[in-house]
mmCIF file with all atom_site columns, C-alpha atoms in Angstrom:
data_model
loop_
_atom_site.group_PDB
_atom_site.id
_atom_site.type_symbol
_atom_site.label_atom_id
_atom_site.label_alt_id
_atom_site.label_comp_id
_atom_site.label_asym_id
_atom_site.label_entity_id
_atom_site.label_seq_id
_atom_site.pdbx_PDB_ins_code
_atom_site.Cartn_x
_atom_site.Cartn_y
_atom_site.Cartn_z
_atom_site.occupancy
_atom_site.B_iso_or_equiv
_atom_site.pdbx_formal_charge
_atom_site.auth_seq_id
_atom_site.auth_comp_id
_atom_site.auth_asym_id
_atom_site.auth_atom_id
_atom_site.pdbx_PDB_model_num
ATOM 1   C CA . GLN A 1 1   ? -15.723 -2.461  -2.999  1.00 0.00 ? 1   GLN A CA 1
ATOM 2   C CA . SER A 1 2   ? -15.031 0.892   -4.665  1.00 0.00 ? 2   SER A CA 1
ATOM 3   C CA . ALA A 1 3   ? -11.926 2.917   -4.073  1.00 0.00 ? 3   ALA A CA 1
ATOM 4   C CA . LEU A 1 4   ? -12.045 5.677   -1.492  1.00 0.00 ? 4   LEU A CA 1
ATOM 5   C CA . THR A 1 5   ? -12.751 9.175   -2.810  1.00 0.00 ? 5   THR A CA 1
ATOM 6   C CA . GLN A 1 6   ? -10.061 11.848  -2.633  1.00 0.00 ? 6   GLN A CA 1
ATOM 7   C CA . PRO A 1 7   ? -9.815  15.223  -4.374  1.00 0.00 ? 7   PRO A CA 1
ATOM 8   C CA . ALA A 1 8   ? -7.559  15.018  -7.405  1.00 0.00 ? 8   ALA A CA 1
ATOM 9   C CA . SER A 1 9   ? -5.493  17.997  -6.341  1.00 0.00 ? 9   SER A CA 1
ATOM 10  C CA . VAL A 1 10  ? -4.913  20.384  -3.483  1.00 0.00 ? 10  VAL A CA 1
ATOM 11  C CA . SER A 1 11  ? -2.526  23.319  -3.460  1.00 0.00 ? 11  SER A CA 1
ATOM 12  C CA . GLY A 1 12  ? -1.175  25.800  -0.982  1.00 0.00 ? 12  GLY A CA 1
ATOM 13  C CA . SER A 1 13  ? 1.573   28.321  -0.434  1.00 0.00 ? 13  SER A CA 1
ATOM 14  C CA . PRO A 1 14  ? 4.603   27.657  1.756   1.00 0.00 ? 14  PRO A CA 1
ATOM 15  C CA . GLY A 1 15  ? 3.698   27.981  5.417   1.00 0.00 ? 15  GLY A CA 1
ATOM 16  C CA . GLN A 1 16  ? -0.005  27.459  4.869   1.00 0.00 ? 16  GLN A CA 1
ATOM 17  C CA . SER A 1 17  ? -2.069  24.485  6.006   1.00 0.00 ? 17  SER A CA 1
ATOM 18  C CA . ILE A 1 18  ? -3.946  22.193  3.662   1.00 0.00 ? 18  ILE A CA 1
ATOM 19  C CA . THR A 1 19  ? -6.355  19.343  4.263   1.00 0.00 ? 19  THR A CA 1
ATOM 20  C CA . ILE A 1 20  ? -6.951  16.286  2.092   1.00 0.00 ? 20  ILE A CA 1
ATOM 21  C CA . SER A 1 21  ? -10.222 14.419  2.502   1.00 0.00 ? 21  SER A CA 1
ATOM 22  C CA . CYS A 1 22  ? -10.850 10.713  2.024   1.00 0.00 ? 22  CYS A CA 1
ATOM 23  C CA . THR A 1 23  ? -14.469 9.621   1.838   1.00 0.00 ? 23  THR A CA 1
ATOM 24  C CA . GLY A 1 24  ? -15.652 6.069   2.172   1.00 0.00 ? 24  GLY A CA 1
ATOM 25  C CA . THR A 1 25  ? -18.559 4.248   3.759   1.00 0.00 ? 25  THR A CA 1
ATOM 26  C CA . SER A 1 26  ? -19.552 2.704   7.062   1.00 0.00 ? 26  SER A CA 1
ATOM 27  C CA . SER A 1 27  ? -18.010 -0.549  5.807   1.00 0.00 ? 27  SER A CA 1
ATOM 28  C CA . ASP A 1 28  ? -14.546 0.945   5.586   1.00 0.00 ? 28  ASP A CA 1
ATOM 29  C CA . VAL A 1 29  ? -13.478 4.429   6.768   1.00 0.00 ? 29  VAL A CA 1
ATOM 30  C CA . GLY A 1 30  ? -16.439 4.935   9.062   1.00 0.00 ? 30  GLY A CA 1
ATOM 31  C CA . GLY A 1 31  ? -16.465 1.488   10.558  1.00 0.00 ? 31  GLY A CA 1
ATOM 32  C CA . TYR A 1 32  ? -12.875 1.067   11.711  1.00 0.00 ? 32  TYR A CA 1
ATOM 33  C CA . ASN A 1 33  ? -10.038 3.098   13.150  1.00 0.00 ? 33  ASN A CA 1
ATOM 34  C CA . LEU A 1 34  ? -7.716  1.643   10.526  1.00 0.00 ? 34  LEU A CA 1
ATOM 35  C CA . VAL A 1 35  ? -7.069  4.454   8.083   1.00 0.00 ? 35  VAL A CA 1
ATOM 36  C CA . SER A 1 36  ? -3.511  5.101   6.976   1.00 0.00 ? 36  SER A CA 1
ATOM 37  C CA . TRP A 1 37  ? -1.980  7.761   4.759   1.00 0.00 ? 37  TRP A CA 1
ATOM 38  C CA . TYR A 1 38  ? 0.916   7.435   2.329   1.00 0.00 ? 38  TYR A CA 1
ATOM 39  C CA . GLN A 1 39  ? 3.100   10.029  0.622   1.00 0.00 ? 39  GLN A CA 1
ATOM 40  C CA . GLN A 1 40  ? 4.601   9.217   -2.751  1.00 0.00 ? 40  GLN A CA 1
ATOM 41  C CA . HIS A 1 41  ? 7.125   11.307  -4.626  1.00 0.00 ? 41  HIS A CA 1
ATOM 42  C CA . PRO A 1 42  ? 7.473   10.740  -8.386  1.00 0.00 ? 42  PRO A CA 1
ATOM 43  C CA . GLY A 1 43  ? 9.256   7.521   -9.209  1.00 0.00 ? 43  GLY A CA 1
ATOM 44  C CA . LYS A 1 44  ? 9.505   6.505   -5.568  1.00 0.00 ? 44  LYS A CA 1
ATOM 45  C CA . ALA A 1 45  ? 7.828   3.952   -3.352  1.00 0.00 ? 45  ALA A CA 1
ATOM 46  C CA . PRO A 1 46  ? 5.072   5.162   -1.015  1.00 0.00 ? 46  PRO A CA 1
ATOM 47  C CA . LYS A 1 47  ? 5.993   6.250   2.511   1.00 0.00 ? 47  LYS A CA 1
ATOM 48  C CA . LEU A 1 48  ? 3.772   5.664   5.528   1.00 0.00 ? 48  LEU A CA 1
ATOM 49  C CA . MET A 1 49  ? 2.805   9.005   7.123   1.00 0.00 ? 49  MET A CA 1
ATOM 50  C CA . ILE A 1 50  ? -0.147  8.080   9.375   1.00 0.00 ? 50  ILE A CA 1
ATOM 51  C CA . TYR A 1 51  ? -1.472  4.730   10.624  1.00 0.00 ? 51  TYR A CA 1
ATOM 52  C CA . GLU A 1 52  ? -4.396  3.612   12.796  1.00 0.00 ? 52  GLU A CA 1
ATOM 53  C CA . GLY A 1 53  ? -6.202  6.813   12.016  1.00 0.00 ? 53  GLY A CA 1
ATOM 54  C CA . THR A 1 54  ? -4.025  9.339   13.813  1.00 0.00 ? 54  THR A CA 1
ATOM 55  C CA . LYS A 1 55  ? -0.650  7.830   14.721  1.00 0.00 ? 55  LYS A CA 1
ATOM 56  C CA . ARG A 1 56  ? 2.604   9.059   13.209  1.00 0.00 ? 56  ARG A CA 1
ATOM 57  C CA . PRO A 1 57  ? 5.488   6.646   12.643  1.00 0.00 ? 57  PRO A CA 1
ATOM 58  C CA . SER A 1 58  ? 8.811   7.570   14.117  1.00 0.00 ? 58  SER A CA 1
ATOM 59  C CA . GLY A 1 59  ? 10.562  10.123  11.945  1.00 0.00 ? 59  GLY A CA 1
ATOM 60  C CA . VAL A 1 60  ? 7.446   11.627  10.377  1.00 0.00 ? 60  VAL A CA 1
ATOM 61  C CA . SER A 1 61  ? 7.126   15.347  10.989  1.00 0.00 ? 61  SER A CA 1
ATOM 62  C CA . ASN A 1 62  ? 4.462   16.513  13.433  1.00 0.00 ? 62  ASN A CA 1
ATOM 63  C CA . ARG A 1 63  ? 3.308   18.879  10.695  1.00 0.00 ? 63  ARG A CA 1
ATOM 64  C CA . PHE A 1 64  ? 1.306   15.893  9.490   1.00 0.00 ? 64  PHE A CA 1
ATOM 65  C CA . SER A 1 65  ? -1.868  15.099  11.406  1.00 0.00 ? 65  SER A CA 1
ATOM 66  C CA . ALA A 1 66  ? -5.045  13.190  10.720  1.00 0.00 ? 66  ALA A CA 1
ATOM 67  C CA . SER A 1 67  ? -8.606  12.892  11.922  1.00 0.00 ? 67  SER A CA 1
ATOM 68  C CA . LYS A 1 68  ? -11.919 11.281  11.064  1.00 0.00 ? 68  LYS A CA 1
ATOM 69  C CA . SER A 1 69  ? -15.554 12.302  11.111  1.00 0.00 ? 69  SER A CA 1
ATOM 70  C CA . GLY A 1 70  ? -18.147 9.762   10.129  1.00 0.00 ? 70  GLY A CA 1
ATOM 71  C CA . ASN A 1 71  ? -17.165 8.177   6.835   1.00 0.00 ? 71  ASN A CA 1
ATOM 72  C CA . THR A 1 72  ? -14.566 10.813  5.975   1.00 0.00 ? 72  THR A CA 1
ATOM 73  C CA . ALA A 1 73  ? -10.933 10.804  7.060   1.00 0.00 ? 73  ALA A CA 1
ATOM 74  C CA . SER A 1 74  ? -8.686  13.820  6.656   1.00 0.00 ? 74  SER A CA 1
ATOM 75  C CA . LEU A 1 75  ? -4.970  14.496  6.470   1.00 0.00 ? 75  LEU A CA 1
ATOM 76  C CA . THR A 1 76  ? -3.733  17.957  7.384   1.00 0.00 ? 76  THR A CA 1
ATOM 77  C CA . ILE A 1 77  ? -0.316  19.274  6.485   1.00 0.00 ? 77  ILE A CA 1
ATOM 78  C CA . SER A 1 78  ? 0.574   22.394  8.418   1.00 0.00 ? 78  SER A CA 1
ATOM 79  C CA . GLY A 1 79  ? 3.451   24.745  7.663   1.00 0.00 ? 79  GLY A CA 1
ATOM 80  C CA . LEU A 1 80  ? 3.509   23.530  4.070   1.00 0.00 ? 80  LEU A CA 1
ATOM 81  C CA . GLN A 1 81  ? 7.013   23.057  2.650   1.00 0.00 ? 81  GLN A CA 1
ATOM 82  C CA . ALA A 1 82  ? 8.317   22.507  -0.849  1.00 0.00 ? 82  ALA A CA 1
ATOM 83  C CA . GLU A 1 83  ? 9.298   18.926  0.045   1.00 0.00 ? 83  GLU A CA 1
ATOM 84  C CA . ASP A 1 84  ? 5.644   18.142  0.815   1.00 0.00 ? 84  ASP A CA 1
ATOM 85  C CA . GLU A 1 85  ? 4.794   18.342  -2.880  1.00 0.00 ? 85  GLU A CA 1
ATOM 86  C CA . ALA A 1 86  ? 3.830   14.761  -3.712  1.00 0.00 ? 86  ALA A CA 1
ATOM 87  C CA . ASP A 1 87  ? 0.909   12.418  -4.199  1.00 0.00 ? 87  ASP A CA 1
ATOM 88  C CA . TYR A 1 88  ? -0.976  11.345  -1.092  1.00 0.00 ? 88  TYR A CA 1
ATOM 89  C CA . TYR A 1 89  ? -3.079  8.206   -0.747  1.00 0.00 ? 89  TYR A CA 1
ATOM 90  C CA . CYS A 1 90  ? -5.467  7.216   1.988   1.00 0.00 ? 90  CYS A CA 1
ATOM 91  C CA . CYS A 1 91  ? -5.956  3.542   2.789   1.00 0.00 ? 91  CYS A CA 1
ATOM 92  C CA . SER A 1 92  ? -8.627  1.813   4.834   1.00 0.00 ? 92  SER A CA 1
ATOM 93  C CA . TYR A 1 93  ? -9.513  -1.600  6.149   1.00 0.00 ? 93  TYR A CA 1
ATOM 94  C CA . ALA A 1 94  ? -12.815 -2.713  4.702   1.00 0.00 ? 94  ALA A CA 1
ATOM 95  C CA . THR A 1 95  ? -15.315 -5.502  5.000   1.00 0.00 ? 95  THR A CA 1
ATOM 96  C CA . GLY A 1 96  ? -18.026 -6.578  2.662   1.00 0.00 ? 96  GLY A CA 1
ATOM 97  C CA . SER A 1 97  ? -16.931 -9.331  0.349   1.00 0.00 ? 97  SER A CA 1
ATOM 98  C CA . GLY A 1 98  ? -14.551 -10.577 3.014   1.00 0.00 ? 98  GLY A CA 1
ATOM 99  C CA . VAL A 1 99  ? -11.612 -8.584  4.342   1.00 0.00 ? 99  VAL A CA 1
ATOM 100 C CA . ASP A 1 100 ? -10.315 -5.969  1.948   1.00 0.00 ? 100 ASP A CA 1
ATOM 101 C CA . VAL A 1 101 ? -7.930  -3.033  1.888   1.00 0.00 ? 101 VAL A CA 1
ATOM 102 C CA . LEU A 1 102 ? -8.965  -0.005  -0.120  1.00 0.00 ? 102 LEU A CA 1
ATOM 103 C CA . PHE A 1 103 ? -6.840  2.852   -1.388  1.00 0.00 ? 103 PHE A CA 1
ATOM 104 C CA . GLY A 1 104 ? -8.064  6.245   -2.419  1.00 0.00 ? 104 GLY A CA 1
ATOM 105 C CA . GLY A 1 105 ? -7.548  7.589   -5.910  1.00 0.00 ? 105 GLY A CA 1
ATOM 106 C CA . GLY A 1 106 ? -4.738  9.836   -4.720  1.00 0.00 ? 106 GLY A CA 1
ATOM 107 C CA . THR A 1 107 ? -4.348  13.582  -4.258  1.00 0.00 ? 107 THR A CA 1
ATOM 108 C CA . LYS A 1 108 ? -1.634  15.622  -5.911  1.00 0.00 ? 108 LYS A CA 1
ATOM 109 C CA . VAL A 1 109 ? -0.382  18.272  -3.486  1.00 0.00 ? 109 VAL A CA 1
ATOM 110 C CA . THR A 1 110 ? 1.211   21.275  -5.139  1.00 0.00 ? 110 THR A CA 1
ATOM 111 C CA . VAL A 1 111 ? 3.206   23.857  -3.225  1.00 0.00 ? 111 VAL A CA 1
ATOM 112 C CA . LEU A 1 112 ? 2.720   27.158  -5.000  1.00 0.00 ? 112 LEU A CA 1
ATOM 113 C CA . GLN B 2 1   ? 17.147  -1.586  9.035   1.00 0.00 ? 1   GLN B CA 1
ATOM 114 C CA . ILE B 2 2   ? 14.380  -3.254  7.050   1.00 0.00 ? 2   ILE B CA 1
ATOM 115 C CA . THR B 2 3   ? 14.869  -3.712  3.328   1.00 0.00 ? 3   THR B CA 1
ATOM 116 C CA . LEU B 2 4   ? 12.733  -5.452  0.729   1.00 0.00 ? 4   LEU B CA 1
ATOM 117 C CA . LYS B 2 5   ? 13.360  -6.103  -2.942  1.00 0.00 ? 5   LYS B CA 1
ATOM 118 C CA . GLU B 2 6   ? 11.066  -7.425  -5.621  1.00 0.00 ? 6   GLU B CA 1
ATOM 119 C CA . SER B 2 7   ? 12.294  -9.685  -8.388  1.00 0.00 ? 7   SER B CA 1
ATOM 120 C CA . GLY B 2 8   ? 10.744  -11.479 -11.311 1.00 0.00 ? 8   GLY B CA 1
ATOM 121 C CA . PRO B 2 9   ? 9.970   -11.034 -14.997 1.00 0.00 ? 9   PRO B CA 1
ATOM 122 C CA . THR B 2 10  ? 9.446   -7.528  -16.317 1.00 0.00 ? 10  THR B CA 1
ATOM 123 C CA . LEU B 2 11  ? 7.580   -8.714  -19.392 1.00 0.00 ? 11  LEU B CA 1
ATOM 124 C CA . VAL B 2 12  ? 4.906   -11.387 -19.511 1.00 0.00 ? 12  VAL B CA 1
ATOM 125 C CA . LYS B 2 13  ? 2.515   -12.434 -22.233 1.00 0.00 ? 13  LYS B CA 1
ATOM 126 C CA . PRO B 2 14  ? -1.270  -12.356 -21.883 1.00 0.00 ? 14  PRO B CA 1
ATOM 127 C CA . THR B 2 15  ? -2.689  -15.500 -20.239 1.00 0.00 ? 15  THR B CA 1
ATOM 128 C CA . GLN B 2 16  ? 0.668   -16.343 -18.639 1.00 0.00 ? 16  GLN B CA 1
ATOM 129 C CA . THR B 2 17  ? 1.212   -16.680 -14.903 1.00 0.00 ? 17  THR B CA 1
ATOM 130 C CA . LEU B 2 18  ? 3.294   -14.039 -13.136 1.00 0.00 ? 18  LEU B CA 1
ATOM 131 C CA . THR B 2 19  ? 5.554   -15.087 -10.271 1.00 0.00 ? 19  THR B CA 1
ATOM 132 C CA . LEU B 2 20  ? 7.149   -12.360 -8.171  1.00 0.00 ? 20  LEU B CA 1
ATOM 133 C CA . THR B 2 21  ? 9.544   -12.830 -5.277  1.00 0.00 ? 21  THR B CA 1
ATOM 134 C CA . CYS B 2 22  ? 10.070  -10.439 -2.401  1.00 0.00 ? 22  CYS B CA 1
ATOM 135 C CA . THR B 2 23  ? 13.396  -10.933 -0.627  1.00 0.00 ? 23  THR B CA 1
ATOM 136 C CA . PHE B 2 24  ? 13.692  -9.107  2.661   1.00 0.00 ? 24  PHE B CA 1
ATOM 137 C CA . SER B 2 25  ? 16.084  -8.470  5.526   1.00 0.00 ? 25  SER B CA 1
ATOM 138 C CA . GLY B 2 26  ? 15.937  -6.726  8.865   1.00 0.00 ? 26  GLY B CA 1
ATOM 139 C CA . PHE B 2 27  ? 12.973  -8.685  10.206  1.00 0.00 ? 27  PHE B CA 1
ATOM 140 C CA . SER B 2 28  ? 11.708  -12.227 10.307  1.00 0.00 ? 28  SER B CA 1
ATOM 141 C CA . PHE B 2 29  ? 8.452   -14.114 10.372  1.00 0.00 ? 29  PHE B CA 1
ATOM 142 C CA . SER B 2 30  ? 9.297   -15.364 13.827  1.00 0.00 ? 30  SER B CA 1
ATOM 143 C CA . SER B 2 31  ? 7.934   -12.081 15.210  1.00 0.00 ? 31  SER B CA 1
ATOM 144 C CA . THR B 2 32  ? 4.267   -12.166 16.153  1.00 0.00 ? 32  THR B CA 1
ATOM 145 C CA . GLY B 2 33  ? 2.121   -9.836  14.062  1.00 0.00 ? 33  GLY B CA 1
ATOM 146 C CA . VAL B 2 34  ? 4.582   -9.384  11.214  1.00 0.00 ? 34  VAL B CA 1
ATOM 147 C CA . GLY B 2 35  ? 3.307   -9.564  7.665   1.00 0.00 ? 35  GLY B CA 1
ATOM 148 C CA . VAL B 2 36  ? 4.381   -8.908  4.084   1.00 0.00 ? 36  VAL B CA 1
ATOM 149 C CA . GLY B 2 37  ? 1.949   -7.486  1.586   1.00 0.00 ? 37  GLY B CA 1
ATOM 150 C CA . TRP B 2 38  ? 1.824   -6.824  -2.139  1.00 0.00 ? 38  TRP B CA 1
ATOM 151 C CA . ILE B 2 39  ? 0.489   -3.607  -3.618  1.00 0.00 ? 39  ILE B CA 1
ATOM 152 C CA . ARG B 2 40  ? 0.531   -2.577  -7.274  1.00 0.00 ? 40  ARG B CA 1
ATOM 153 C CA . GLN B 2 41  ? 0.266   0.692   -9.180  1.00 0.00 ? 41  GLN B CA 1
ATOM 154 C CA . PRO B 2 42  ? -0.540  0.964   -12.895 1.00 0.00 ? 42  PRO B CA 1
ATOM 155 C CA . PRO B 2 43  ? 1.395   3.728   -14.647 1.00 0.00 ? 43  PRO B CA 1
ATOM 156 C CA . GLY B 2 44  ? -0.012  7.095   -13.654 1.00 0.00 ? 44  GLY B CA 1
ATOM 157 C CA . LYS B 2 45  ? -2.735  5.527   -11.520 1.00 0.00 ? 45  LYS B CA 1
ATOM 158 C CA . ALA B 2 46  ? -3.542  4.806   -7.891  1.00 0.00 ? 46  ALA B CA 1
ATOM 159 C CA . LEU B 2 47  ? -2.279  2.121   -5.573  1.00 0.00 ? 47  LEU B CA 1
ATOM 160 C CA . GLU B 2 48  ? -4.162  -1.173  -5.393  1.00 0.00 ? 48  GLU B CA 1
ATOM 161 C CA . TRP B 2 49  ? -3.783  -3.686  -2.560  1.00 0.00 ? 49  TRP B CA 1
ATOM 162 C CA . LEU B 2 50  ? -3.360  -7.296  -3.646  1.00 0.00 ? 50  LEU B CA 1
ATOM 163 C CA . ALA B 2 51  ? -2.516  -9.646  -0.776  1.00 0.00 ? 51  ALA B CA 1
ATOM 164 C CA . LEU B 2 52  ? -0.912  -10.057 2.646   1.00 0.00 ? 52  LEU B CA 1
ATOM 165 C CA . ILE B 2 53  ? 0.653   -12.993 4.461   1.00 0.00 ? 53  ILE B CA 1
ATOM 166 C CA . TYR B 2 54  ? 1.201   -13.065 8.218   1.00 0.00 ? 54  TYR B CA 1
ATOM 167 C CA . TRP B 2 55  ? 3.855   -14.628 10.425  1.00 0.00 ? 55  TRP B CA 1
ATOM 168 C CA . ASP B 2 56  ? 1.467   -17.493 11.248  1.00 0.00 ? 56  ASP B CA 1
ATOM 169 C CA . ASP B 2 57  ? 0.733   -18.171 7.532   1.00 0.00 ? 57  ASP B CA 1
ATOM 170 C CA . ASP B 2 58  ? -2.670  -16.508 7.700   1.00 0.00 ? 58  ASP B CA 1
ATOM 171 C CA . LYS B 2 59  ? -3.394  -14.995 4.277   1.00 0.00 ? 59  LYS B CA 1
ATOM 172 C CA . ARG B 2 60  ? -5.548  -12.148 3.009   1.00 0.00 ? 60  ARG B CA 1
ATOM 173 C CA . TYR B 2 61  ? -6.480  -11.494 -0.614  1.00 0.00 ? 61  TYR B CA 1
ATOM 174 C CA . SER B 2 62  ? -8.193  -8.716  -2.499  1.00 0.00 ? 62  SER B CA 1
ATOM 175 C CA . PRO B 2 63  ? -11.713 -10.080 -3.062  1.00 0.00 ? 63  PRO B CA 1
ATOM 176 C CA . SER B 2 64  ? -11.719 -8.857  -6.657  1.00 0.00 ? 64  SER B CA 1
ATOM 177 C CA . LEU B 2 65  ? -8.499  -10.724 -7.501  1.00 0.00 ? 65  LEU B CA 1
ATOM 178 C CA . LYS B 2 66  ? -8.654  -13.617 -5.066  1.00 0.00 ? 66  LYS B CA 1
ATOM 179 C CA . SER B 2 67  ? -9.274  -16.248 -7.731  1.00 0.00 ? 67  SER B CA 1
ATOM 180 C CA . ARG B 2 68  ? -6.042  -15.303 -9.509  1.00 0.00 ? 68  ARG B CA 1
ATOM 181 C CA . LEU B 2 69  ? -3.677  -14.760 -6.582  1.00 0.00 ? 69  LEU B CA 1
ATOM 182 C CA . THR B 2 70  ? -1.583  -17.007 -4.368  1.00 0.00 ? 70  THR B CA 1
ATOM 183 C CA . ILE B 2 71  ? 0.783   -15.726 -1.686  1.00 0.00 ? 71  ILE B CA 1
ATOM 184 C CA . THR B 2 72  ? 3.295   -17.931 0.096   1.00 0.00 ? 72  THR B CA 1
ATOM 185 C CA . LYS B 2 73  ? 6.335   -17.495 2.279   1.00 0.00 ? 73  LYS B CA 1
ATOM 186 C CA . ASP B 2 74  ? 9.653   -19.267 2.653   1.00 0.00 ? 74  ASP B CA 1
ATOM 187 C CA . THR B 2 75  ? 10.940  -18.445 6.104   1.00 0.00 ? 75  THR B CA 1
ATOM 188 C CA . SER B 2 76  ? 14.249  -20.225 5.508   1.00 0.00 ? 76  SER B CA 1
ATOM 189 C CA . LYS B 2 77  ? 15.001  -17.852 2.632   1.00 0.00 ? 77  LYS B CA 1
ATOM 190 C CA . ASP B 2 78  ? 13.292  -14.724 4.037   1.00 0.00 ? 78  ASP B CA 1
ATOM 191 C CA . GLN B 2 79  ? 11.149  -14.549 0.923   1.00 0.00 ? 79  GLN B CA 1
ATOM 192 C CA . VAL B 2 80  ? 7.510   -14.059 0.012   1.00 0.00 ? 80  VAL B CA 1
ATOM 193 C CA . VAL B 2 81  ? 6.194   -15.161 -3.369  1.00 0.00 ? 81  VAL B CA 1
ATOM 194 C CA . LEU B 2 82  ? 3.126   -13.836 -5.169  1.00 0.00 ? 82  LEU B CA 1
ATOM 195 C CA . THR B 2 83  ? 1.674   -15.604 -8.177  1.00 0.00 ? 83  THR B CA 1
ATOM 196 C CA . MET B 2 84  ? -0.995  -14.108 -10.399 1.00 0.00 ? 84  MET B CA 1
ATOM 197 C CA . THR B 2 85  ? -2.593  -16.234 -13.075 1.00 0.00 ? 85  THR B CA 1
ATOM 198 C CA . ASN B 2 86  ? -4.102  -15.329 -16.430 1.00 0.00 ? 86  ASN B CA 1
ATOM 199 C CA . MET B 2 87  ? -2.253  -12.045 -16.844 1.00 0.00 ? 87  MET B CA 1
ATOM 200 C CA . ASP B 2 88  ? -3.849  -9.337  -18.979 1.00 0.00 ? 88  ASP B CA 1
ATOM 201 C CA . PRO B 2 89  ? -2.534  -6.018  -20.320 1.00 0.00 ? 89  PRO B CA 1
ATOM 202 C CA . ILE B 2 90  ? -4.566  -4.213  -17.610 1.00 0.00 ? 90  ILE B CA 1
ATOM 203 C CA . ASP B 2 91  ? -2.313  -5.915  -15.060 1.00 0.00 ? 91  ASP B CA 1
ATOM 204 C CA . THR B 2 92  ? 0.607   -3.826  -16.314 1.00 0.00 ? 92  THR B CA 1
ATOM 205 C CA . ALA B 2 93  ? 1.848   -2.057  -13.195 1.00 0.00 ? 93  ALA B CA 1
ATOM 206 C CA . THR B 2 94  ? 4.651   -1.525  -10.742 1.00 0.00 ? 94  THR B CA 1
ATOM 207 C CA . TYR B 2 95  ? 4.369   -4.245  -8.117  1.00 0.00 ? 95  TYR B CA 1
ATOM 208 C CA . TYR B 2 96  ? 5.572   -3.455  -4.604  1.00 0.00 ? 96  TYR B CA 1
ATOM 209 C CA . CYS B 2 97  ? 6.095   -5.667  -1.602  1.00 0.00 ? 97  CYS B CA 1
ATOM 210 C CA . ALA B 2 98  ? 5.952   -4.064  1.823   1.00 0.00 ? 98  ALA B CA 1
ATOM 211 C CA . HIS B 2 99  ? 6.436   -4.886  5.515   1.00 0.00 ? 99  HIS B CA 1
ATOM 212 C CA . SER B 2 100 ? 3.459   -4.805  7.867   1.00 0.00 ? 100 SER B CA 1
ATOM 213 C CA . PRO B 2 101 ? 4.734   -4.547  11.448  1.00 0.00 ? 101 PRO B CA 1
ATOM 214 C CA . ASN B 2 102 ? 1.850   -5.324  13.694  1.00 0.00 ? 102 ASN B CA 1
ATOM 215 C CA . PHE B 2 103 ? -1.303  -7.100  12.584  1.00 0.00 ? 103 PHE B CA 1
ATOM 216 C CA . GLY B 2 104 ? -2.016  -4.202  10.265  1.00 0.00 ? 104 GLY B CA 1
ATOM 217 C CA . GLU B 2 105 ? -3.547  -4.817  6.884   1.00 0.00 ? 105 GLU B CA 1
ATOM 218 C CA . THR B 2 106 ? -3.363  -1.084  6.182   1.00 0.00 ? 106 THR B CA 1
ATOM 219 C CA . GLU B 2 107 ? 0.005   -0.309  7.790   1.00 0.00 ? 107 GLU B CA 1
ATOM 220 C CA . TYR B 2 108 ? 3.075   -0.778  5.582   1.00 0.00 ? 108 TYR B CA 1
ATOM 221 C CA . ASP B 2 109 ? 6.111   0.931   7.048   1.00 0.00 ? 109 ASP B CA 1
ATOM 222 C CA . SER B 2 110 ? 8.837   -0.276  4.687   1.00 0.00 ? 110 SER B CA 1
ATOM 223 C CA . TRP B 2 111 ? 8.517   -0.814  0.948   1.00 0.00 ? 111 TRP B CA 1
ATOM 224 C CA . GLY B 2 112 ? 10.593  -2.330  -1.797  1.00 0.00 ? 112 GLY B CA 1
ATOM 225 C CA . GLN B 2 113 ? 11.632  -0.254  -4.773  1.00 0.00 ? 113 GLN B CA 1
ATOM 226 C CA . GLY B 2 114 ? 8.999   -1.889  -6.937  1.00 0.00 ? 114 GLY B CA 1
ATOM 227 C CA . ILE B 2 115 ? 9.213   -3.840  -10.164 1.00 0.00 ? 115 ILE B CA 1
ATOM 228 C CA . LEU B 2 116 ? 7.477   -2.716  -13.342 1.00 0.00 ? 116 LEU B CA 1
ATOM 229 C CA . VAL B 2 117 ? 5.723   -5.630  -14.995 1.00 0.00 ? 117 VAL B CA 1
ATOM 230 C CA . THR B 2 118 ? 4.457   -5.136  -18.535 1.00 0.00 ? 118 THR B CA 1
ATOM 231 C CA . VAL B 2 119 ? 1.883   -7.498  -20.005 1.00 0.00 ? 119 VAL B CA 1
ATOM 232 C CA . SER B 2 120 ? 2.116   -7.584  -23.766 1.00 0.00 ? 120 SER B CA 1
ATOM 233 C CA . SER B 2 121 ? 2.257   -10.073 -26.574 1.00 0.00 ? 121 SER B CA 1
#
């Protein structure tokens, strides 16, 4: 299976809201409620921000929210802060050639 | 507190077999639904999922790499081992192990620091 499609970059000013899209197919994003989102700062390990489509782990700010429409999942960051500047990856359960887990190509979020 | 740490060689030659060990604490495989996965990231590139092993020894592999991967666990040592055969320079990447809390192939809530493995002659 191919990787999920994300925009290479998204930017916004402090306090604004931004949305990152993650497009797949009916065999992955559209077929299951098993999309997760990860934040990764340079040189660091990824951090789970959203799991099972819309759930936030304990300790993750409620400024992070997620949704899905058809084959496209989205992550919204509201009240953008300087610390949100990082790479973001979507991840989805997939079927096709057996069970698979697909990551998106990543989106660089820049806080202007 | 859950912690994981990857260990193994940082330099391997093409065609060699890579063996990485993930040593963890703060959880055990006696808990139903728990898993440990491996994910890698080539320098400057995206994450790529490799494999996952569950508490009951059920295993999942990336279809594209399945023929080269083996994942095992040693519950007595709280370790998970990943082997990858026939290494190639394109396998140069940071390899992470991560904790999956609840039957979730896509949910990794704690990660190791990663180990950079370079494949070069």
